[in-house]
PDB file of C-alpha atoms and ligand atoms in Angstrom:
ATOM      1  CA  MET A   1      61.080  60.111 -38.845  1.00 88.00           C
ATOM      2  CA  ASN A   2      64.455  59.675 -38.222  1.00 95.00           C
ATOM      3  CA  TYR A   3      65.843  62.722 -37.317  1.00 97.00           C
ATOM      4  CA  THR A   4      68.962  63.641 -34.676  1.00 98.00           C
ATOM      5  CA  ILE A   5      69.149  66.090 -32.030  1.00 98.00           C
ATOM      6  CA  LEU A   6      72.261  68.931 -32.597  1.00 98.00           C
ATOM      7  CA  ASN A   7      73.703  71.711 -30.167  1.00 97.00           C
ATOM      8  CA  LEU A   8      71.799  75.431 -31.231  1.00 97.00           C
ATOM      9  CA  LYS A   9      75.615  76.373 -31.830  1.00 94.00           C
ATOM     10  CA  GLU A  10      75.755  74.375 -34.700  1.00 95.00           C
ATOM     11  CA  LEU A  11      72.683  75.592 -36.766  1.00 97.00           C
ATOM     12  CA  PRO A  12      73.809  77.994 -39.561  1.00 96.00           C
ATOM     13  CA  VAL A  13      72.425  81.544 -38.769  1.00 96.00           C
ATOM     14  CA  GLU A  14      71.027  82.075 -41.996  1.00 97.00           C
ATOM     15  CA  LEU A  15      68.601  78.986 -40.696  1.00 97.00           C
ATOM     16  CA  LEU A  16      66.900  81.195 -36.975  1.00 97.00           C
ATOM     17  CA  PRO A  17      64.057  82.548 -39.014  1.00 97.00           C
ATOM     18  CA  ARG A  18      63.324  78.904 -39.727  1.00 97.00           C
ATOM     19  CA  LEU A  19      63.130  78.570 -35.754  1.00 97.00           C
ATOM     20  CA  ALA A  20      61.132  81.634 -34.798  1.00 96.00           C
ATOM     21  CA  GLU A  21      58.511  80.073 -37.586  1.00 96.00           C
ATOM     22  CA  ILE A  22      58.121  76.764 -36.174  1.00 97.00           C
ATOM     23  CA  HIS A  23      57.806  79.520 -32.983  1.00 96.00           C
ATOM     24  CA  MET A  24      55.255  81.040 -34.348  1.00 94.00           C
ATOM     25  CA  GLY A  25      52.897  77.756 -34.103  1.00 86.00           C
ATOM     26  CA  ASP A  26      53.016  78.028 -30.096  1.00 87.00           C
ATOM     27  CA  ARG A  27      50.279  79.810 -28.598  1.00 83.00           C
ATOM     28  CA  GLY A  28      52.301  82.097 -25.584  1.00 85.00           C
ATOM     29  CA  LEU A  29      53.241  85.599 -25.693  1.00 86.00           C
ATOM     30  CA  LEU A  30      56.208  86.312 -27.617  1.00 89.00           C
ATOM     31  CA  SER A  31      54.138  85.074 -30.699  1.00 89.00           C
ATOM     32  CA  LYS A  32      51.517  86.978 -30.030  1.00 89.00           C
ATOM     33  CA  LEU A  33      53.631  89.500 -30.029  1.00 90.00           C
ATOM     34  CA  GLY A  34      54.460  88.460 -33.877  1.00 90.00           C
ATOM     35  CA  TYR A  35      57.084  87.312 -35.790  1.00 93.00           C
ATOM     36  CA  PRO A  36      59.653  90.373 -35.905  1.00 93.00           C
ATOM     37  CA  PHE A  37      59.588  90.080 -32.023  1.00 92.00           C
ATOM     38  CA  VAL A  38      60.074  86.112 -32.576  1.00 95.00           C
ATOM     39  CA  LEU A  39      62.779  86.263 -34.610  1.00 96.00           C
ATOM     40  CA  ARG A  40      64.964  89.115 -33.005  1.00 96.00           C
ATOM     41  CA  TYR A  41      64.111  87.043 -29.515  1.00 95.00           C
ATOM     42  CA  PHE A  42      65.912  83.665 -31.127  1.00 97.00           C
ATOM     43  CA  GLU A  43      68.778  86.091 -33.141  1.00 96.00           C
ATOM     44  CA  ILE A  44      69.522  87.067 -29.097  1.00 96.00           C
ATOM     45  CA  ALA A  45      69.442  83.730 -27.876  1.00 96.00           C
ATOM     46  CA  TYR A  46      71.334  82.183 -30.608  1.00 97.00           C
ATOM     47  CA  LYS A  47      74.417  84.588 -29.204  1.00 95.00           C
ATOM     48  CA  ASP A  48      73.920  84.603 -25.588  1.00 96.00           C
ATOM     49  CA  PRO A  49      76.523  82.064 -24.016  1.00 95.00           C
ATOM     50  CA  ARG A  50      74.492  81.135 -21.311  1.00 95.00           C
ATOM     51  CA  VAL A  51      72.057  79.781 -23.543  1.00 97.00           C
ATOM     52  CA  ILE A  52      71.503  76.178 -24.044  1.00 97.00           C
ATOM     53  CA  GLY A  53      69.666  75.275 -27.267  1.00 98.00           C
ATOM     54  CA  VAL A  54      69.087  72.159 -29.226  1.00 98.00           C
ATOM     55  CA  PHE A  55      67.375  71.922 -32.460  1.00 98.00           C
ATOM     56  CA  ALA A  56      66.000  68.253 -34.270  1.00 98.00           C
ATOM     57  CA  GLN A  57      66.592  67.837 -37.744  1.00 98.00           C
ATOM     58  CA  ASP A  58      65.338  65.812 -40.433  1.00 97.00           C
ATOM     59  CA  ASN A  59      68.198  62.792 -41.473  1.00 97.00           C
ATOM     60  CA  ASN A  60      66.871  62.964 -44.802  1.00 96.00           C
ATOM     61  CA  SER A  61      65.507  66.108 -46.138  1.00 96.00           C
ATOM     62  CA  GLY A  62      67.703  68.377 -43.431  1.00 95.00           C
ATOM     63  CA  GLU A  63      64.852  70.092 -42.303  1.00 97.00           C
ATOM     64  CA  VAL A  64      64.777  71.897 -39.118  1.00 98.00           C
ATOM     65  CA  VAL A  65      61.823  70.180 -37.347  1.00 98.00           C
ATOM     66  CA  GLY A  66      61.899  71.397 -34.259  1.00 98.00           C
ATOM     67  CA  TYR A  67      63.982  73.163 -30.550  1.00 98.00           C
ATOM     68  CA  GLY A  68      64.455  73.765 -27.496  1.00 98.00           C
ATOM     69  CA  ILE A  69      66.332  76.553 -25.357  1.00 97.00           C
ATOM     70  CA  ALA A  70      66.849  76.560 -21.435  1.00 97.00           C
ATOM     71  CA  SER A  71      68.345  79.532 -19.690  1.00 95.00           C
ATOM     72  CA  PRO A  72      69.453  80.090 -15.875  1.00 94.00           C
ATOM     73  CA  GLU A  73      67.716  83.856 -16.788  1.00 90.00           C
ATOM     74  CA  PRO A  74      65.496  84.048 -19.044  1.00 89.00           C
ATOM     75  CA  GLU A  75      64.314  87.626 -18.265  1.00 86.00           C
ATOM     76  CA  SER A  76      67.758  88.775 -19.620  1.00 87.00           C
ATOM     77  CA  LEU A  77      66.899  87.753 -22.835  1.00 90.00           C
ATOM     78  CA  THR A  78      63.114  89.263 -22.950  1.00 86.00           C
ATOM     79  CA  SER A  79      64.706  92.412 -21.762  1.00 86.00           C
ATOM     80  CA  GLN A  80      67.320  92.178 -24.495  1.00 90.00           C
ATOM     81  CA  LEU A  81      65.084  93.018 -26.849  1.00 88.00           C
ATOM     82  CA  THR A  82      64.814  96.903 -25.925  1.00 88.00           C
ATOM     83  CA  ASN A  83      68.280  97.053 -27.143  1.00 89.00           C
ATOM     84  CA  ASP A  84      67.604  98.524 -30.170  1.00 90.00           C
ATOM     85  CA  LYS A  85      65.526 101.588 -28.754  1.00 90.00           C
ATOM     86  CA  SER A  86      64.283 102.446 -31.715  1.00 92.00           C
ATOM     87  CA  TRP A  87      63.123  99.424 -33.488  1.00 92.00           C
ATOM     88  CA  PHE A  88      61.622  98.682 -29.759  1.00 90.00           C
ATOM     89  CA  ILE A  89      59.832 101.603 -29.589  1.00 91.00           C
ATOM     90  CA  ARG A  90      58.111 101.691 -33.570  1.00 91.00           C
ATOM     91  CA  GLN A  91      57.246  97.532 -32.626  1.00 90.00           C
ATOM     92  CA  ILE A  92      55.403  98.738 -29.218  1.00 89.00           C
ATOM     93  CA  ILE A  93      53.825 101.493 -30.717  1.00 91.00           C
ATOM     94  CA  LYS A  94      52.585  99.130 -33.283  1.00 89.00           C
ATOM     95  CA  LEU A  95      51.562  96.778 -30.570  1.00 88.00           C
ATOM     96  CA  PHE A  96      49.446  98.898 -28.567  1.00 91.00           C
ATOM     97  CA  PHE A  97      47.174 100.018 -31.707  1.00 90.00           C
ATOM     98  CA  THR A  98      46.652  96.941 -33.491  1.00 91.00           C
ATOM     99  CA  ARG A  99      46.936  94.330 -30.258  1.00 88.00           C
ATOM    100  CA  PRO A 100      45.959  96.120 -27.209  1.00 90.00           C
ATOM    101  CA  LEU A 101      45.570  93.181 -25.317  1.00 89.00           C
ATOM    102  CA  VAL A 102      48.368  91.494 -26.042  1.00 85.00           C
ATOM    103  CA  PHE A 103      50.144  95.182 -24.813  1.00 86.00           C
ATOM    104  CA  ILE A 104      48.848  94.444 -21.319  1.00 87.00           C
ATOM    105  CA  GLN A 105      49.554  91.065 -21.036  1.00 83.00           C
ATOM    106  CA  LEU A 106      52.890  92.163 -21.829  1.00 82.00           C
ATOM    107  CA  ILE A 107      52.836  94.068 -19.203  1.00 84.00           C
ATOM    108  CA  ILE A 108      51.567  91.571 -16.695  1.00 83.00           C
ATOM    109  CA  SER A 109      54.020  89.054 -17.877  1.00 79.00           C
ATOM    110  CA  SER A 110      57.191  91.089 -17.231  1.00 79.00           C
ATOM    111  CA  ILE A 111      56.132  92.188 -13.881  1.00 76.00           C
ATOM    112  CA  THR A 112      55.487  88.222 -13.150  1.00 74.00           C
ATOM    113  CA  ILE A 113      58.709  86.824 -14.561  1.00 70.00           C
ATOM    114  CA  LYS A 114      60.918  89.298 -12.726  1.00 66.00           C
ATOM    115  CA  GLY A 115      59.027  88.210  -9.373  1.00 60.00           C
ATOM    116  CA  GLN A 116      59.813  84.716 -10.678  1.00 65.00           C
ATOM    117  CA  MET A 117      64.001  84.965 -10.294  1.00 57.00           C
ATOM    118  CA  ASN A 118      65.571  81.423 -10.624  1.00 66.00           C
ATOM    119  CA  GLU A 119      67.521  79.507  -7.735  1.00 82.00           C
ATOM    120  CA  VAL A 120      71.039  79.291  -8.065  1.00 87.00           C
ATOM    121  CA  GLY A 121      72.392  76.550  -9.487  1.00 93.00           C
ATOM    122  CA  ALA A 122      68.643  75.961 -11.467  1.00 95.00           C
ATOM    123  CA  ILE A 123      68.011  76.621 -15.256  1.00 96.00           C
ATOM    124  CA  GLU A 124      64.786  77.228 -17.085  1.00 95.00           C
ATOM    125  CA  CYS A 125      63.497  75.306 -20.109  1.00 97.00           C
ATOM    126  CA  VAL A 126      61.944  78.677 -21.960  1.00 95.00           C
ATOM    127  CA  TYR A 127      60.683  77.359 -24.442  1.00 96.00           C
ATOM    128  CA  PHE A 128      60.209  73.564 -27.014  1.00 97.00           C
ATOM    129  CA  SER A 129      58.459  73.714 -29.798  1.00 97.00           C
ATOM    130  CA  VAL A 130      58.130  70.840 -32.867  1.00 97.00           C
ATOM    131  CA  ASP A 131      56.601  71.743 -36.302  1.00 97.00           C
ATOM    132  CA  PRO A 132      53.151  71.012 -36.174  1.00 95.00           C
ATOM    133  CA  LYS A 133      53.732  68.846 -39.478  1.00 95.00           C
ATOM    134  CA  PHE A 134      56.107  66.509 -37.150  1.00 96.00           C
ATOM    135  CA  ARG A 135      54.437  66.366 -33.669  1.00 96.00           C
ATOM    136  CA  GLY A 136      52.852  63.376 -31.424  1.00 95.00           C
ATOM    137  CA  GLN A 137      56.525  61.480 -32.944  1.00 96.00           C
ATOM    138  CA  LYS A 138      57.978  61.907 -29.293  1.00 96.00           C
ATOM    139  CA  ILE A 139      60.442  64.864 -30.814  1.00 98.00           C
ATOM    140  CA  GLY A 140      59.006  67.360 -28.327  1.00 98.00           C
ATOM    141  CA  ARG A 141      59.868  64.872 -25.288  1.00 98.00           C
ATOM    142  CA  THR A 142      63.316  64.182 -27.097  1.00 98.00           C
ATOM    143  CA  ILE A 143      64.523  67.700 -27.269  1.00 98.00           C
ATOM    144  CA  GLN A 144      63.243  68.582 -23.823  1.00 98.00           C
ATOM    145  CA  LYS A 145      65.281  65.584 -22.603  1.00 98.00           C
ATOM    146  CA  ALA A 146      68.500  66.787 -24.511  1.00 98.00           C
ATOM    147  CA  LEU A 147      68.341  70.025 -22.786  1.00 98.00           C
ATOM    148  CA  MET A 148      68.131  68.295 -19.363  1.00 98.00           C
ATOM    149  CA  ASP A 149      71.252  66.317 -20.252  1.00 98.00           C
ATOM    150  CA  GLU A 150      73.117  69.078 -21.988  1.00 97.00           C
ATOM    151  CA  SER A 151      72.266  71.567 -18.358  1.00 98.00           C
ATOM    152  CA  ARG A 152      73.409  68.522 -16.285  1.00 98.00           C
ATOM    153  CA  LYS A 153      76.641  68.669 -17.876  1.00 97.00           C
ATOM    154  CA  LEU A 154      77.113  71.816 -17.589  1.00 97.00           C
ATOM    155  CA  GLY A 155      76.958  71.715 -13.639  1.00 97.00           C
ATOM    156  CA  TYR A 156      73.095  72.755 -13.202  1.00 97.00           C
ATOM    157  CA  LYS A 157      70.973  71.030 -10.513  1.00 96.00           C
ATOM    158  CA  LYS A 158      67.729  71.687 -11.384  1.00 96.00           C
ATOM    159  CA  MET A 159      65.155  72.468 -14.354  1.00 97.00           C
ATOM    160  CA  LEU A 160      62.173  74.477 -13.991  1.00 96.00           C
ATOM    161  CA  ALA A 161      59.450  75.258 -16.829  1.00 95.00           C
ATOM    162  CA  SER A 162      55.636  77.550 -16.745  1.00 93.00           C
ATOM    163  CA  ILE A 163      53.690  75.189 -18.769  1.00 95.00           C
ATOM    164  CA  GLU A 164      49.938  76.185 -19.569  1.00 94.00           C
ATOM    165  CA  THR A 165      47.236  74.395 -17.709  1.00 96.00           C
ATOM    166  CA  TRP A 166      45.640  73.751 -21.563  1.00 94.00           C
ATOM    167  CA  ASN A 167      48.746  72.450 -22.960  1.00 95.00           C
ATOM    168  CA  LYS A 168      48.401  69.058 -22.712  1.00 96.00           C
ATOM    169  CA  ALA A 169      51.293  67.846 -25.346  1.00 96.00           C
ATOM    170  CA  SER A 170      53.680  70.269 -23.023  1.00 97.00           C
ATOM    171  CA  LEU A 171      52.279  68.756 -20.388  1.00 97.00           C
ATOM    172  CA  SER A 172      52.716  65.223 -20.900  1.00 97.00           C
ATOM    173  CA  ALA A 173      56.159  65.687 -22.062  1.00 98.00           C
ATOM    174  CA  THR A 174      57.422  67.818 -19.036  1.00 98.00           C
ATOM    175  CA  LEU A 175      55.379  64.968 -16.984  1.00 98.00           C
ATOM    176  CA  SER A 176      57.707  62.018 -18.532  1.00 98.00           C
ATOM    177  CA  ASN A 177      60.658  63.840 -18.502  1.00 98.00           C
ATOM    178  CA  GLY A 178      59.963  63.994 -14.676  1.00 98.00           C
ATOM    179  CA  PHE A 179      59.037  67.215 -13.738  1.00 98.00           C
ATOM    180  CA  THR A 180      56.746  67.693 -10.925  1.00 98.00           C
ATOM    181  CA  ILE A 181      54.154  70.578 -10.376  1.00 97.00           C
ATOM    182  CA  ALA A 182      55.343  72.780  -7.971  1.00 95.00           C
ATOM    183  CA  LYS A 183      52.502  75.267  -7.902  1.00 94.00           C
ATOM    184  CA  THR A 184      49.774  76.539 -10.381  1.00 95.00           C
ATOM    185  CA  PHE A 185      48.922  80.694 -10.693  1.00 90.00           C
ATOM    186  CA  ARG A 186      47.324  82.671 -12.727  1.00 88.00           C
ATOM    187  CA  GLU A 187      49.951  85.438 -15.234  1.00 82.00           C
ATOM    188  CA  GLY A 188      46.808  87.479 -17.118  1.00 82.00           C
ATOM    189  CA  GLN A 189      44.692  85.387 -19.389  1.00 81.00           C
ATOM    190  CA  TYR A 190      47.210  82.705 -18.564  1.00 84.00           C
ATOM    191  CA  HIS A 191      46.625  79.686 -15.981  1.00 93.00           C
ATOM    192  CA  ARG A 192      50.127  77.724 -15.568  1.00 92.00           C
ATOM    193  CA  HIS A 193      51.345  75.221 -14.089  1.00 96.00           C
ATOM    194  CA  ARG A 194      54.771  76.290 -12.350  1.00 94.00           C
ATOM    195  CA  MET A 195      57.386  72.394 -12.760  1.00 96.00           C
ATOM    196  CA  GLU A 196      60.639  71.483 -11.637  1.00 96.00           C
ATOM    197  CA  SER A 197      62.983  68.723 -12.178  1.00 97.00           C
ATOM    198  CA  LYS A 198      65.798  67.962 -10.173  1.00 97.00           C
ATOM    199  CA  LEU A 199      69.276  67.190 -12.633  1.00 97.00           C
TER     200      LEU A 199
HETATM  201  C1  COA B   1      54.742  70.453 -27.088  1.00 57.31           C
HETATM  202  C2  COA B   1      55.019  69.821 -28.360  1.00 57.31           C
HETATM  203  C3  COA B   1      56.318  70.309 -28.393  1.00 57.31           C
HETATM  204  C4  COA B   1      55.427  68.396 -27.925  1.00 57.31           C
HETATM  205  O1  COA B   1      55.818  68.105 -28.984  1.00 57.31           O
HETATM  206  P1  COA B   1      55.388  66.281 -29.361  1.00 57.31           P
HETATM  207  O2  COA B   1      56.696  66.578 -30.260  1.00 57.31           O
HETATM  208  O3  COA B   1      54.278  66.700 -30.621  1.00 57.31           O
HETATM  209  O4  COA B   1      55.256  65.650 -28.523  1.00 57.31           O
HETATM  210  P2  COA B   1      55.876  64.266 -28.383  1.00 57.31           P
HETATM  211  O5  COA B   1      55.035  63.312 -29.383  1.00 57.31           O
HETATM  212  O6  COA B   1      56.739  64.211 -27.715  1.00 57.31           O
HETATM  213  O7  COA B   1      54.784  63.539 -26.897  1.00 57.31           O
HETATM  214  C5  COA B   1      54.974  64.163 -25.787  1.00 57.31           C
HETATM  215  C6  COA B   1      53.677  63.737 -25.112  1.00 57.31           C
HETATM  216  O8  COA B   1      52.379  64.561 -24.840  1.00 57.31           O
HETATM  217  C7  COA B   1      51.514  63.721 -25.519  1.00 57.31           C
HETATM  218  N1  COA B   1      50.575  64.166 -26.762  1.00 57.31           N
HETATM  219  C8  COA B   1      51.246  65.076 -27.487  1.00 57.31           C
HETATM  220  N2  COA B   1      50.419  65.493 -28.517  1.00 57.31           N
HETATM  221  C9  COA B   1      49.146  65.503 -27.801  1.00 57.31           C
HETATM  222  C10 COA B   1      48.477  65.920 -27.736  1.00 57.31           C
HETATM  223  N3  COA B   1      47.742  66.712 -29.067  1.00 57.31           N
HETATM  224  N4  COA B   1      47.001  65.909 -26.692  1.00 57.31           N
HETATM  225  C11 COA B   1      47.398  65.349 -25.593  1.00 57.31           C
HETATM  226  N5  COA B   1      48.754  64.354 -25.364  1.00 57.31           N
HETATM  227  C12 COA B   1      49.857  64.953 -26.596  1.00 57.31           C
HETATM  228  C13 COA B   1      51.994  62.150 -25.737  1.00 57.31           C
HETATM  229  O9  COA B   1      51.295  61.378 -26.038  1.00 57.31           O
HETATM  230  C14 COA B   1      53.077  62.080 -25.288  1.00 57.31           C
HETATM  231  O10 COA B   1      52.910  61.989 -23.921  1.00 57.31           O
HETATM  232  P3  COA B   1      53.533  60.368 -22.655  1.00 57.31           P
HETATM  233  O11 COA B   1      55.307  61.213 -22.985  1.00 57.31           O
HETATM  234  O12 COA B   1      53.375  60.489 -21.497  1.00 57.31           O
HETATM  235  O13 COA B   1      54.298  59.400 -23.639  1.00 57.31           O
HETATM  236  C15 COA B   1      54.112  70.272 -29.526  1.00 57.31           C
HETATM  237  O14 COA B   1      52.631  69.631 -29.090  1.00 57.31           O
HETATM  238  C16 COA B   1      54.779  71.571 -29.549  1.00 57.31           C
HETATM  239  O15 COA B   1      55.285  71.961 -30.479  1.00 57.31           O
HETATM  240  N6  COA B   1      53.351  72.352 -28.760  1.00 57.31           N
HETATM  241  C17 COA B   1      53.550  73.912 -29.564  1.00 57.31           C
HETATM  242  C18 COA B   1      55.026  74.915 -28.544  1.00 57.31           C
HETATM  243  C19 COA B   1      54.090  74.515 -27.405  1.00 57.31           C
HETATM  244  O16 COA B   1      53.283  74.429 -26.656  1.00 57.31           O
HETATM  245  N7  COA B   1      55.617  74.426 -26.659  1.00 57.31           N
HETATM  246  C20 COA B   1      55.468  73.853 -25.427  1.00 57.31           C
HETATM  247  C21 COA B   1      55.331  74.890 -24.413  1.00 57.31           C
HETATM  248  S1  COA B   1      57.089  76.288 -24.525  1.00 57.31           S
END
């Protein structure tokens, strides 16, 4: 497939639901919180000037097939989910009653992320995802590489990432892009590698 990697700033705002839809194919905590959280997260990331984002677009159909985002302060993105208090409280109450285990995991992850403050000059590869129909064609690896290149251009010296230990595709892509495993840790139900690469 022929595709082009573009900067997230070039994505028309009406295509944000497409990014959220692709993200729902991820098995991480954000997608478990549900689509309204995912869409709100992408709206926040899209507006945040410190976020470095890219997306892959099929040259023939124009379809968005994958994306990646990086941030020097990922916890500031999640904390902005609480900006609209009444929306957030409604979503959290719904989550508590419909998916209590996800609610507990959210609390555990919020605490763990706070203890993982980024170093000066470092940026986190927060998410990268490819539509399941287009996986296995090196698009994910290329997206992550594009995030690294863009971050280097902007002066960042190091990229960090947390990858679940079962996630072979993500792990292979990240290792191929030159990351190494700094440590392996548990975060509630998740078992993750903390990865890092010089830029
Ligand atoms: C992780 C993800 C983005 C990879 O994208 P992709 O385009 O399918 O992957 P690529 O084709 O670039 O392959 C990357 C590497 O993974 C390997 N790989 C791909 N699919 C694999 C699979 N199902 N099982 C094992 N290895 C796999 C490839 O061989 C390649 O290895 P190499 O770099 O050593 O050659 C994609 O699987 C995805 O969207 N997963 C769900 C979201 C997610 O988990 N994101 C990462 C965490 S935030």
